[in-house]
Each structure stands twice: as C-alpha cells, then as structure tokens.
Short mmCIF file of the C-alpha atoms (twelve columns), coordinates in Angstrom:
data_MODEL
# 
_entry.id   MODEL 
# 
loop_
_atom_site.group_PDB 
_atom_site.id 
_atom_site.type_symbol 
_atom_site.label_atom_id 
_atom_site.label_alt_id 
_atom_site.label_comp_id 
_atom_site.label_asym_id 
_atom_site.label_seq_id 
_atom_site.Cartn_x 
_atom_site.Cartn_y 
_atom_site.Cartn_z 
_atom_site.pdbx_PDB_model_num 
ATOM 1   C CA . UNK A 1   131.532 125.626 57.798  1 
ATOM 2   C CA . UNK A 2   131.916 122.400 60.094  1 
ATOM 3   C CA . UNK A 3   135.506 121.951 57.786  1 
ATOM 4   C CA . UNK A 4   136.736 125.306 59.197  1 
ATOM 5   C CA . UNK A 5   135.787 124.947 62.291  1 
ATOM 6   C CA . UNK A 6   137.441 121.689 62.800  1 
ATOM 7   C CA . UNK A 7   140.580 123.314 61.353  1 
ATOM 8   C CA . UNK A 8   140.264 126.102 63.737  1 
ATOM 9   C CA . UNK A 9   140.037 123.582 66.823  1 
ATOM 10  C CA . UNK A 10  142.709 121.688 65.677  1 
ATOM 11  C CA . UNK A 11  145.387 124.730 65.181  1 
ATOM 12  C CA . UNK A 12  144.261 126.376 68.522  1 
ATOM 13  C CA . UNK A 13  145.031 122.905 70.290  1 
ATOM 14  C CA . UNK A 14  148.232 122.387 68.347  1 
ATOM 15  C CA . UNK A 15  148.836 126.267 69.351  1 
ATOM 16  C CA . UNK A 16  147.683 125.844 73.420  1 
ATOM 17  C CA . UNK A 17  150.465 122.448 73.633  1 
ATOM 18  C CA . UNK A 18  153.088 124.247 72.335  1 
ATOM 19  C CA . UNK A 19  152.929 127.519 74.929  1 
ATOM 20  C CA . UNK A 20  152.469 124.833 77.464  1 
ATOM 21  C CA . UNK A 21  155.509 122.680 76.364  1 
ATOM 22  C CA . UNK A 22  157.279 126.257 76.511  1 
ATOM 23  C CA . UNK A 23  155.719 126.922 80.095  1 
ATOM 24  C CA . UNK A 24  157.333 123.626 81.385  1 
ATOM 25  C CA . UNK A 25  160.787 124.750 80.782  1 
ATOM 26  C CA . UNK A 26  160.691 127.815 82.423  1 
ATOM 27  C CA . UNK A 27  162.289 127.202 86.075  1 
ATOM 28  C CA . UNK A 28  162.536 129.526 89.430  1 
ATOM 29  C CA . UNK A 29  165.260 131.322 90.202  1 
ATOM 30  C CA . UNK A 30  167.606 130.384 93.271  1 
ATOM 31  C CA . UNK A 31  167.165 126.961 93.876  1 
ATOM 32  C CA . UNK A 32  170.447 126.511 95.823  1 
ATOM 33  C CA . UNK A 33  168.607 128.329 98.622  1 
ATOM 34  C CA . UNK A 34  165.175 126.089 98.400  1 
ATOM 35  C CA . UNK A 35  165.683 123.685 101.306 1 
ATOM 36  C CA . UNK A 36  163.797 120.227 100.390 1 
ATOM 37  C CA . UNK A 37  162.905 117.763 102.938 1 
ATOM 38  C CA . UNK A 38  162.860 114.037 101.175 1 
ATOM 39  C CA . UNK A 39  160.958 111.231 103.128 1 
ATOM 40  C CA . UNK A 40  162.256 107.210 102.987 1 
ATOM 41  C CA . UNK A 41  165.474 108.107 101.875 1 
ATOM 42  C CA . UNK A 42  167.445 104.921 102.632 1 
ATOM 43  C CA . UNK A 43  167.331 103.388 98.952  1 
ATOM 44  C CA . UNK A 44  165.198 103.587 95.836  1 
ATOM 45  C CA . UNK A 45  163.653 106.757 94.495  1 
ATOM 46  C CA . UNK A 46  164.491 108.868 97.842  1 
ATOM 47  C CA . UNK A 47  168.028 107.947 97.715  1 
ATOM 48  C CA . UNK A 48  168.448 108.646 94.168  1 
ATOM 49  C CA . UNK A 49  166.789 111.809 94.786  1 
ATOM 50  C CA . UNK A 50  168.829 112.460 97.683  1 
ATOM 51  C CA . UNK A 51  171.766 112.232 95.765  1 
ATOM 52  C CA . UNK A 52  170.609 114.259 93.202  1 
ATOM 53  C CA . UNK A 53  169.226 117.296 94.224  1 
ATOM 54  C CA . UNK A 54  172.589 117.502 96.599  1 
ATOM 55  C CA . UNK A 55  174.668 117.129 93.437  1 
ATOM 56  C CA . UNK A 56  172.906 119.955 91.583  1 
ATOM 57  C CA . UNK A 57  173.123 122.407 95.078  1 
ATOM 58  C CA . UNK A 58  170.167 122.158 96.598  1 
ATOM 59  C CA . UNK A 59  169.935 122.218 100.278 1 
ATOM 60  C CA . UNK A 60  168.721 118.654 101.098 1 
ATOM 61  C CA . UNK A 61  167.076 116.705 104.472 1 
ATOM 62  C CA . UNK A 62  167.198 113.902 103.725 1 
ATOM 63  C CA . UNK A 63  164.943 111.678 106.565 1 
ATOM 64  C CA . UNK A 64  165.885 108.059 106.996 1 
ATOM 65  C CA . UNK A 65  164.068 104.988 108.661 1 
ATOM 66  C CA . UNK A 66  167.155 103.805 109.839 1 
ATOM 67  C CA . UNK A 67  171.232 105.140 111.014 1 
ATOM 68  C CA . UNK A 68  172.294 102.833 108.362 1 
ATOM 69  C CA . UNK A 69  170.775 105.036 105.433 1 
ATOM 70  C CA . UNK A 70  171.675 107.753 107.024 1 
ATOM 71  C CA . UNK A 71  175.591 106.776 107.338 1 
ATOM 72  C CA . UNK A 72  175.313 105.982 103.581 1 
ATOM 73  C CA . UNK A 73  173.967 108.625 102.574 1 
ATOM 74  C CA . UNK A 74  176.526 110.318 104.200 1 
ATOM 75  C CA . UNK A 75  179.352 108.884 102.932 1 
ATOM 76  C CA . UNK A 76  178.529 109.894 99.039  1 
ATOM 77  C CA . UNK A 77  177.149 113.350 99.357  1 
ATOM 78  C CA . UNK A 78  178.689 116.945 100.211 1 
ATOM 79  C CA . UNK A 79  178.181 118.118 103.727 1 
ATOM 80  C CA . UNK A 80  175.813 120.244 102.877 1 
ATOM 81  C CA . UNK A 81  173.447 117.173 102.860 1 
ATOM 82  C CA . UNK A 82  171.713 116.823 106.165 1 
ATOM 83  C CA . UNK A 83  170.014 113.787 107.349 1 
ATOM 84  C CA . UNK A 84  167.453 112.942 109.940 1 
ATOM 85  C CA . UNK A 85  166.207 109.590 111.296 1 
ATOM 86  C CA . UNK A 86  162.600 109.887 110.764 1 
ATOM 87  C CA . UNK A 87  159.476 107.377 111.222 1 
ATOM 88  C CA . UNK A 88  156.703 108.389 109.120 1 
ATOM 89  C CA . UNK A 89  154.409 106.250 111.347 1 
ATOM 90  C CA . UNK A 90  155.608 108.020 114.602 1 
ATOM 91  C CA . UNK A 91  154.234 110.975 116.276 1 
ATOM 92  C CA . UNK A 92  157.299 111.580 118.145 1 
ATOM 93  C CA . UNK A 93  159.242 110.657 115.229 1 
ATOM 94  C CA . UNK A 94  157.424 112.973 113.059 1 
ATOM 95  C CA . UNK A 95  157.232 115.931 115.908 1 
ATOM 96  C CA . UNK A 96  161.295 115.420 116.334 1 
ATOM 97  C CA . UNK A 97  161.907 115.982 112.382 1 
ATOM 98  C CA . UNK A 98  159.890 119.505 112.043 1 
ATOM 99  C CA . UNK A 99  161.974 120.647 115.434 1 
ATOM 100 C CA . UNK A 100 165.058 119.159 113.073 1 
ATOM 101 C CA . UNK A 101 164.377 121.212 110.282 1 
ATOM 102 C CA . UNK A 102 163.388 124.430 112.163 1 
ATOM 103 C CA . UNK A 103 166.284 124.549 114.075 1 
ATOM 104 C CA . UNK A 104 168.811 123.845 111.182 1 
ATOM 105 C CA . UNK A 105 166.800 126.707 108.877 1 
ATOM 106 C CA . UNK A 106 168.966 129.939 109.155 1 
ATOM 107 C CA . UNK A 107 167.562 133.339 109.245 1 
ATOM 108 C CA . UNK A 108 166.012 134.002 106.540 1 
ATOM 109 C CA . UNK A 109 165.957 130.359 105.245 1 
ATOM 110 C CA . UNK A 110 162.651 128.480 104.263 1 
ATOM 111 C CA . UNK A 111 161.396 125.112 103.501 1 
ATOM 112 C CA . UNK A 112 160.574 125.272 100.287 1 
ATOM 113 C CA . UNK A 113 159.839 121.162 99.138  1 
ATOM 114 C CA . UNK A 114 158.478 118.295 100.974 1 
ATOM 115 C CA . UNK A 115 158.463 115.070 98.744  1 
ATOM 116 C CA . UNK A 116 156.534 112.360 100.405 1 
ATOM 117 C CA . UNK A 117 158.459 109.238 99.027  1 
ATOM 118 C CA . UNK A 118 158.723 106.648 102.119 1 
ATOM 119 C CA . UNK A 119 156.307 103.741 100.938 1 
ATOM 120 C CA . UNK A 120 156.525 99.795  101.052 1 
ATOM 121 C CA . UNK A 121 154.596 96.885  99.624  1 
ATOM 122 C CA . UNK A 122 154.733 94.329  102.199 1 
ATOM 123 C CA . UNK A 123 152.317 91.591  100.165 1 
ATOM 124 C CA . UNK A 124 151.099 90.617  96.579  1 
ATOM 125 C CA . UNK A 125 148.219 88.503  97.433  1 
ATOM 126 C CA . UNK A 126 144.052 88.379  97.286  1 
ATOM 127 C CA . UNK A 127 142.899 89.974  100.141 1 
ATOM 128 C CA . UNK A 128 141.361 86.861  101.664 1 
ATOM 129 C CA . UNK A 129 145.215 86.151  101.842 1 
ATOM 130 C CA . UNK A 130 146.038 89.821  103.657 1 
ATOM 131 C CA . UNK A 131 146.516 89.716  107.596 1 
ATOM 132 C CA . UNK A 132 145.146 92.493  109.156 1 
ATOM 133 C CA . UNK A 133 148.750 93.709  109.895 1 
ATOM 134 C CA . UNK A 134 149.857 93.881  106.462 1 
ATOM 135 C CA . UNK A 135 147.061 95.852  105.732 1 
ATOM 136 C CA . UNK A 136 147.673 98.235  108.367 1 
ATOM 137 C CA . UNK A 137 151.271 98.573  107.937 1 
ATOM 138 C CA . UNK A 138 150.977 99.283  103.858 1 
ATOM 139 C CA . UNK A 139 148.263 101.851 104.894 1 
ATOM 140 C CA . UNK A 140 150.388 103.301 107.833 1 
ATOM 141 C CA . UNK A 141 153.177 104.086 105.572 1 
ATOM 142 C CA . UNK A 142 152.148 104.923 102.309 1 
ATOM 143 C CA . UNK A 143 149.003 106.378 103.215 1 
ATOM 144 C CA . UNK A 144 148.698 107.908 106.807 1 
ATOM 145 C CA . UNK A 145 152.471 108.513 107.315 1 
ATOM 146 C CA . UNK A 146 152.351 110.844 103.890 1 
ATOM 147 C CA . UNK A 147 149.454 112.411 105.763 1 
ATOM 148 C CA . UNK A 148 151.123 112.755 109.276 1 
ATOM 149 C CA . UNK A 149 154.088 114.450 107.579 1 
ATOM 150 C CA . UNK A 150 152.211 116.690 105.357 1 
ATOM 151 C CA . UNK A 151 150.146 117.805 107.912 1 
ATOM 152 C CA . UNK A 152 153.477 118.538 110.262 1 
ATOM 153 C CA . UNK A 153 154.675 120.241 108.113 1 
ATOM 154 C CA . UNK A 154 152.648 122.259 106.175 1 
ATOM 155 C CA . UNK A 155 153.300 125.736 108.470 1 
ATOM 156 C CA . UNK A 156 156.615 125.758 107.541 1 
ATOM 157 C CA . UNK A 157 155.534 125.244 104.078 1 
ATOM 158 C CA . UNK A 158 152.964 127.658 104.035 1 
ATOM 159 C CA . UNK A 159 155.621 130.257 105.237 1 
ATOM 160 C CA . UNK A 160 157.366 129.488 102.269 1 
ATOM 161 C CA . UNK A 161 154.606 128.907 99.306  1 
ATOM 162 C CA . UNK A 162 156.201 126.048 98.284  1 
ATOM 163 C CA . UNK A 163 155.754 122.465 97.090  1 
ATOM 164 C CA . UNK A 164 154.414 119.175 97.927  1 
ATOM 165 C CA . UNK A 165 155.521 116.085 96.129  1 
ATOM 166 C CA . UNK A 166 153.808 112.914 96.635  1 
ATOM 167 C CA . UNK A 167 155.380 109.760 95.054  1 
ATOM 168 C CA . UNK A 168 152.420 107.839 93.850  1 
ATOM 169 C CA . UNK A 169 152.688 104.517 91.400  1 
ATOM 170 C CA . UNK A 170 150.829 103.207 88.551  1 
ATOM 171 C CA . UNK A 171 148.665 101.643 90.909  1 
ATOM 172 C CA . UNK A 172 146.580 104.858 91.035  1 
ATOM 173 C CA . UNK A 173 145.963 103.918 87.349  1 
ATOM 174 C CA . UNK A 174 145.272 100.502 87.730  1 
ATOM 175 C CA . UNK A 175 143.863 98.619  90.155  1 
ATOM 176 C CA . UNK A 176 146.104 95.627  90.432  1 
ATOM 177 C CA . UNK A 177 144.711 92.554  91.416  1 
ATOM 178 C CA . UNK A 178 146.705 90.698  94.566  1 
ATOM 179 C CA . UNK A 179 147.634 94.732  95.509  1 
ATOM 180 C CA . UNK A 180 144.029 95.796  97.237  1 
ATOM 181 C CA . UNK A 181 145.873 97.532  100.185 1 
ATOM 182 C CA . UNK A 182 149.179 98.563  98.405  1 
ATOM 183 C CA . UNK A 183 146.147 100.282 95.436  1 
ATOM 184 C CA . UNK A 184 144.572 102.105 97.692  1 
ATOM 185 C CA . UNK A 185 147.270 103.536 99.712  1 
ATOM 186 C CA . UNK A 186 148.483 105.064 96.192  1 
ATOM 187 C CA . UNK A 187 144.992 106.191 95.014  1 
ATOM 188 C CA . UNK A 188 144.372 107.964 98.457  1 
ATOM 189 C CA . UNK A 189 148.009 109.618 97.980  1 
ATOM 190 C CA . UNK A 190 146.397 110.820 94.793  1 
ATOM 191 C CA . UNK A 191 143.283 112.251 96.462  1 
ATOM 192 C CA . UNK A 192 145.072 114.102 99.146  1 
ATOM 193 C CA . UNK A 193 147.507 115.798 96.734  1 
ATOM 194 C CA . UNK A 194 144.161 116.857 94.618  1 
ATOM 195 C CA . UNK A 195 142.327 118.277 97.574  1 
ATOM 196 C CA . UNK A 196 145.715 119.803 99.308  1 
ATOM 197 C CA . UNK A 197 145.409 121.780 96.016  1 
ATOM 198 C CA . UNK A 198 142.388 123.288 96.903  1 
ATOM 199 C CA . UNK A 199 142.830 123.727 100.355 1 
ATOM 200 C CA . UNK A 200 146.261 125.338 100.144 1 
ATOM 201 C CA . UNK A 201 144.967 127.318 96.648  1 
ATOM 202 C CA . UNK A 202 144.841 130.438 97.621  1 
ATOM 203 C CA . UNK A 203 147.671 130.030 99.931  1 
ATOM 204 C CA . UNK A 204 150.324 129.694 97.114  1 
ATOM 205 C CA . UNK A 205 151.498 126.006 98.365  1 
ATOM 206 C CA . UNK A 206 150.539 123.419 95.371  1 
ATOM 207 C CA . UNK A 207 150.328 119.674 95.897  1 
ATOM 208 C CA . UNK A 208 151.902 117.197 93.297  1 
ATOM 209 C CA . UNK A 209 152.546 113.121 92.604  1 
ATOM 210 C CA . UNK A 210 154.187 111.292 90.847  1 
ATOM 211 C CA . UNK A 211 153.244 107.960 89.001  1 
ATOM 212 C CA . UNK A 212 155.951 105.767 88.574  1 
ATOM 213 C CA . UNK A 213 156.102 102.484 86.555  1 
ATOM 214 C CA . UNK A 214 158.175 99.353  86.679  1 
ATOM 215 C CA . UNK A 215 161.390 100.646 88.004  1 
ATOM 216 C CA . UNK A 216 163.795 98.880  90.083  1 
ATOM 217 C CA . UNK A 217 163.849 99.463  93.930  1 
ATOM 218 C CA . UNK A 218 163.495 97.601  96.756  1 
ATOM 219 C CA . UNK A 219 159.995 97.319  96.708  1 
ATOM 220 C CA . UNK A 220 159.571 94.496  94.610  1 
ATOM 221 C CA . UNK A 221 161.843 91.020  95.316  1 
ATOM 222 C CA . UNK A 222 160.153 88.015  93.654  1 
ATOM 223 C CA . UNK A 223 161.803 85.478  95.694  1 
ATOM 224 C CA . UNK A 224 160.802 87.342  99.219  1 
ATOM 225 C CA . UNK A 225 157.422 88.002  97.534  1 
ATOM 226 C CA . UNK A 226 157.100 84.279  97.068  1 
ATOM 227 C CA . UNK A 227 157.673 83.193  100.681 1 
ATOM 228 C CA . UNK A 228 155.613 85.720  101.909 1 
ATOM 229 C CA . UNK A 229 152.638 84.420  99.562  1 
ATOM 230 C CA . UNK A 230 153.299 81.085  100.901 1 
ATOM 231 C CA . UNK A 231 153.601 82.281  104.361 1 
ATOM 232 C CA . UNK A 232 150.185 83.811  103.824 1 
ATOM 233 C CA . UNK A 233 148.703 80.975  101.973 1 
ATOM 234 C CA . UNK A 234 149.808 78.474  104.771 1 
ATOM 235 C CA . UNK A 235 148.501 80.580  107.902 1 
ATOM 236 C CA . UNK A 236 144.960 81.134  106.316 1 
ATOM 237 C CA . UNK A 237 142.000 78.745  107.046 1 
ATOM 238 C CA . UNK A 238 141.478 75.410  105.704 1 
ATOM 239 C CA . UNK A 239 138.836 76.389  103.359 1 
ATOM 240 C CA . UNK A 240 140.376 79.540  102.015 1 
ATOM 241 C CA . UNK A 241 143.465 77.430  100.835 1 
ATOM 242 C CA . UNK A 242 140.891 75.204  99.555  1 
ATOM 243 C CA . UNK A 243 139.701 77.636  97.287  1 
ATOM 244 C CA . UNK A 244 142.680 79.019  95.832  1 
ATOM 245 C CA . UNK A 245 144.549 75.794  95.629  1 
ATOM 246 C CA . UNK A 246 148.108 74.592  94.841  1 
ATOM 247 C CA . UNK A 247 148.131 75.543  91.628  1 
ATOM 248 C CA . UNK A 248 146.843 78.552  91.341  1 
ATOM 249 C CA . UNK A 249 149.387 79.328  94.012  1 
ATOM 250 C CA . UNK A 250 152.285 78.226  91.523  1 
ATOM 251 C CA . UNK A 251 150.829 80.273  88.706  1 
ATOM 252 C CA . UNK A 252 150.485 83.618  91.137  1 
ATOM 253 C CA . UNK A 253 154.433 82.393  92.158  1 
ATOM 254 C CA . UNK A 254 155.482 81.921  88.287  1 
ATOM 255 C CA . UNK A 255 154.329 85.632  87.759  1 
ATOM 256 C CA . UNK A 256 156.712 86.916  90.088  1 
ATOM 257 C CA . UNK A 257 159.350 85.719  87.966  1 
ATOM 258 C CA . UNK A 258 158.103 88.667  84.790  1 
ATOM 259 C CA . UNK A 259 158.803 91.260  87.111  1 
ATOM 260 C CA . UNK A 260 162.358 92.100  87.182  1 
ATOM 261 C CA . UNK A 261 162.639 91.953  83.335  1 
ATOM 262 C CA . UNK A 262 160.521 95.019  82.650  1 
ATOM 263 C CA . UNK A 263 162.181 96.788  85.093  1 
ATOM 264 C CA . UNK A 264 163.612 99.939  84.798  1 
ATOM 265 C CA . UNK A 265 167.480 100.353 86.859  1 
ATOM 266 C CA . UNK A 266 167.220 103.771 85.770  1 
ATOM 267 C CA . UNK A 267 165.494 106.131 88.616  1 
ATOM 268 C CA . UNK A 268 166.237 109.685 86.544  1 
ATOM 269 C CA . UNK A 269 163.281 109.819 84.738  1 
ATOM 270 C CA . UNK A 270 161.198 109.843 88.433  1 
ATOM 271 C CA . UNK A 271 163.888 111.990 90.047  1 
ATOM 272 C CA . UNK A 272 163.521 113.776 87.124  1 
ATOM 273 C CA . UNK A 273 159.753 114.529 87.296  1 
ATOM 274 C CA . UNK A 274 159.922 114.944 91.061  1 
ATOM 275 C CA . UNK A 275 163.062 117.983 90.831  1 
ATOM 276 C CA . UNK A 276 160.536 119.710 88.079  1 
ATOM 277 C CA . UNK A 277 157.731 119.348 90.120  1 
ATOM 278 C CA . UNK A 278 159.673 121.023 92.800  1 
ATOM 279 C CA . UNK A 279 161.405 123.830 90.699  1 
ATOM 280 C CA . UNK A 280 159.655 124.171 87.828  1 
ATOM 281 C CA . UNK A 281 157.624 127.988 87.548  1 
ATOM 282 C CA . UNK A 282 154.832 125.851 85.939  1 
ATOM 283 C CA . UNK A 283 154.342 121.964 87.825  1 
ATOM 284 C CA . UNK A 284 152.393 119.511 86.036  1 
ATOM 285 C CA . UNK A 285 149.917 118.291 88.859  1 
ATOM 286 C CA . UNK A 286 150.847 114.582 87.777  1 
ATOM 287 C CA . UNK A 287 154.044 112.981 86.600  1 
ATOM 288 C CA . UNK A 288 153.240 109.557 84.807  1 
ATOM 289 C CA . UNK A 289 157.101 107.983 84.470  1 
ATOM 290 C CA . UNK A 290 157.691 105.055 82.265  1 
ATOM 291 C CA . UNK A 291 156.716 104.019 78.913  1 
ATOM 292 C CA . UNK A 292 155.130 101.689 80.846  1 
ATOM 293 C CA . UNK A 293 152.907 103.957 83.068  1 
ATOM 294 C CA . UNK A 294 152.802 106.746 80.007  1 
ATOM 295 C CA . UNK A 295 151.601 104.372 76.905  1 
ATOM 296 C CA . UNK A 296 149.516 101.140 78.378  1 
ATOM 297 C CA . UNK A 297 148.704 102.185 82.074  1 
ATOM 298 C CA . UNK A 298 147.168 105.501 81.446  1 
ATOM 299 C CA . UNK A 299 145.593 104.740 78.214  1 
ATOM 300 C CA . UNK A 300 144.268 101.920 79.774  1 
ATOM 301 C CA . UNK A 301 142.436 103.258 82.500  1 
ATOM 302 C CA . UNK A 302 140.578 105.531 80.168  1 
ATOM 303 C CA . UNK A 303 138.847 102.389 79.053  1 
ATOM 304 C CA . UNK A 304 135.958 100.663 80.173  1 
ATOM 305 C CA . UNK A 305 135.940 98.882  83.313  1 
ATOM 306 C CA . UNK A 306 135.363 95.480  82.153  1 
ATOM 307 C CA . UNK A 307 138.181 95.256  79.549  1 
ATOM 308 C CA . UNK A 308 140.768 95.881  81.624  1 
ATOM 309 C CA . UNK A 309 139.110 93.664  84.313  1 
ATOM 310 C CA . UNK A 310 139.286 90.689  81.218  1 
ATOM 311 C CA . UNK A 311 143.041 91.965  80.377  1 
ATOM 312 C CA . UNK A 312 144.427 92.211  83.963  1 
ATOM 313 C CA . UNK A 313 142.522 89.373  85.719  1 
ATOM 314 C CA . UNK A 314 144.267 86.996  88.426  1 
ATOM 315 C CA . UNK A 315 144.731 83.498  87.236  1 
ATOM 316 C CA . UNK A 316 141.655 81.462  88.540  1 
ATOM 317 C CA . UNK A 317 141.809 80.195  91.728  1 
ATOM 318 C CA . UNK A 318 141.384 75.979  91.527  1 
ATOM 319 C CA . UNK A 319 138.351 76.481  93.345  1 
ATOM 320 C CA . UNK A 320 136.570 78.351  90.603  1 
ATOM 321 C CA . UNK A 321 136.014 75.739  88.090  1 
ATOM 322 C CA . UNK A 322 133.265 74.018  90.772  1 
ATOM 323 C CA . UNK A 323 131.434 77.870  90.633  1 
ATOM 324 C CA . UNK A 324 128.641 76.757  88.348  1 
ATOM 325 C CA . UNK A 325 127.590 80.258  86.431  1 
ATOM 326 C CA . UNK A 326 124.137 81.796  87.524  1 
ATOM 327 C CA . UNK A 327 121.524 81.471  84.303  1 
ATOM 328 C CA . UNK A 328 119.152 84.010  86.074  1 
ATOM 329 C CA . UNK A 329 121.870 86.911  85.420  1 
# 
C-alpha cells in the first residue's frame, strides 16, 4: 500500500514538472509593442539588457546615472532605443523620468516592464569597518531607490498589468560576511517583490527578481576594493584596528584576489532570466543565475544555520585569539 502510494507521488511530481517546464516556454504575444523601462543602465547587467531587448524589438528606456552611458548607449543601439538620465536616489530625478516616459508613450502605448537593476557595492568590510555613509548610500540605491521607482511608477504599470523585475544577487541566499549593508539591501529587494505580489494580485501587475551569481560587472574590482578596506581600516578608532589587526587585514585583502576567477563575462544567462520574466505568459517569481547561485548558494541556504556560518566564516580577526571561550555556555 505505502509502495503504491510512493509510486503514485513520485509520477504525479514527475507529471506536475513537466506541464510546468511546458508552461515556461509559452510567451505573450506582441512584445515589439511592450515598452520596458531599465534602471542603471550605464554598464553591467542593465547595459547588456539594454542592448538586448533593443536588438530583439522591444521598445526600450533605458535610464542612465550619467550622459556618458547614455551617449554609449546610443552609439550601439537602433533609434528606437530611448534613454533618460535618471537618479534613483532623486525625487526630482525620479519625478522627471515618469513625465519622460509618459510623454514619449503614444496613444495607445503602455508601459509594460520596469526592471529595477541600478545597484552598487561601495564596501566589503565588517561593519565595525562601515561609515555611516557607505551604509546609507548601498541602502539608498539598491534598496530605497528600487522602492522610489517602483512606487513612481506603478500607475503607469497598473494601466498596463504588467511586470516588475527586481535584480537581486545571491546575497539574498547568503548572508555574506564583510557585505552586512550590501545583504540586506538585496534581501529587502526580495521582500518588496514578494509583498508587491500581493498587493498588486488582484490587479494583474506581478513582481519578480532575479538572483545573480558571480558574474562580471563593475561591481566588484579587487584592487579598488582593497584601498577602500584600507581606507576604512585606517580611519576607524585605535582599538577597532586593534582588534582586527594587520593580518587579518592581509588575509580579508588576499581574498579579493579569488574573485575575478569565478567570474562569469557572460551576462545572457541574467538578461536571459530577466527578458522571460518580462515576456514569459508564465514568470517564475525568482530567477537563481549561475551554477554558482543554482547548485551551492541555494542548496546551501536550505541548511542549517550554523554550517554555513562554519563554511562561510571571515578569517579571524588577530584580536580573537586573546577571546578566552566562556565555560558557563
């Protein structure tokens, strides 16, 4: 009895992933005339995207931070590529770039995608190591700016019943140590995606991210992320650099140097995930990109806390060797 019922579970499961693997391919019809507005534009993911999308037809805005992107941009796409200059921290900015898009929508034309992809990582340090501007800025633009816009935006999405892509990371997966703002910028993109789907669900609008790997943009520079760890490390208090020490500051350096390695050049398979999010009949609600992200990241965050807290741990700061342990605990 327990046999066939195992048998039975495992056939209907089998059964349910294959109609949903056929459910993914199916795609909507007229995409040429689905106007997408892409944030952060000037270089990684954005750009790519940018590029993309205007290759295949679609009707693109592409919003840069500054008139350099926006000349480049430019110069390799078809004129049917518009851009903007666009601040994601900026009111004004912000107000200037729905008036943008309104008045370049013909009659009859809607919004159909916003893809919330401007985001920076301005430090890799412990937080006793953050300034409070670097915290604010990382949280400014990943986090509040993808809020600003969404929110500005959302009428003319509403109009349309269409689609909001957030570009997340695999630090909504794991929380990387030396990342504390940069993780929980990503992990509250994730949580306003997840409750944008219920707020918007009977509205037809849905509410996507996108977790991307190690892939090569300009995020990540290990020799810029090494002066600004020692710019950090030399402006904090006596006691602080103390703690951490010289060489646990060459050992947090040295692991800059792994980073570019495992690095992915190619962007498709993020573009990828972001143009099926956008045009597919049936989205995924997350896009995990990478081997990487797909076959160590996820799996392990599904395990317990304190292994990957052993696994992914911080070199010890010099300071910790004088901790003596607590015998009581």
């Amino acid at each position: 009895m327990m046999c066939g019922i195992l048998i039975l579970f495992i056939v209907v499961t089998i059964l349910l992933k294959i109609a949903e693997l056929y459910l993914r391919t199916l795609r909507l019809r007229n995409i040429l005339q689905k106007h997408v507005l892409i944030t952060g534009c000037d270089s990684g993911f954005g750009n790519s995207l940018a590029k993309y999308l205007d290759g295949i037809g679609v009707p693109v805005f592409a919003a840069c931070l500054t008139e350099s992107g926006q000349k480049n941009l430019k110069a390799r796409c078809s004129s049917r590529l518009m851009t903007l200059k666009l601040d994601v921290t900026d009111e004004k900015s912000i107000g200037e770039a729905v008036q943008f898009v309104q008045s370049k929508l013909e009659k009859g034309q809607e919004l159909w995608g916003l893809v919330n992809n401007a985001g920076l990582q301005v430090i890799s340090a412990p937080l006793e190591l953050h300034s409070k501007s670097a915290i604010e800025k990382t949280l400014q633009v990943n986090l509040l700016g993808a809020m600003y816009v969404t929110k500005a935006f959302l009428p003319l999405l509403r109009q349309s019943k269409g689609r909001i892509v957030s570009v997340s990371s695999d630090a909504a997966l794991i929380a990387w140590p030396c990342r504390v703002a940069y993780n929980i910028s990503k992990c509250g993109v994730e949580s306003m995606s997840s409750c944008l789907r219920k707020e918007m669900y009977h509205v037809g609008v849905s509410a996507h991210c996108v977790e991307p790997g190690a892939f090569k943009t300009n995020i990540v520079y290990p020799d810029e992320m090494a002066t600004q760890l020692q710019q950090a490390y030399n402006a904090s208090d006596k006691e602080i650099r103390t703690f951490y020490g010289p060489n646990w500051l060459e050992k947090w350096k040295e692991t800059y140097k792994n980073i570019l390695p495992i690095q992915n050049p190619d962007l498709s398979p993020v573009t990828d995930a972001i143009e099926h999010a956008l045009f597919a009949k049936f989205p995924k609600a997350r896009y995990r990109c990478g081997r990487d992200c797909q076959y160590e990241f996820w799996p392990m965050s599904l395990l317990p806390d304190w292994f990957s807290d052993w696994y992914y741990a911080m070199p010890a700061p010099d300071g910790a060797k004088d901790i003596k342990p607590d015998k009581s605990k």
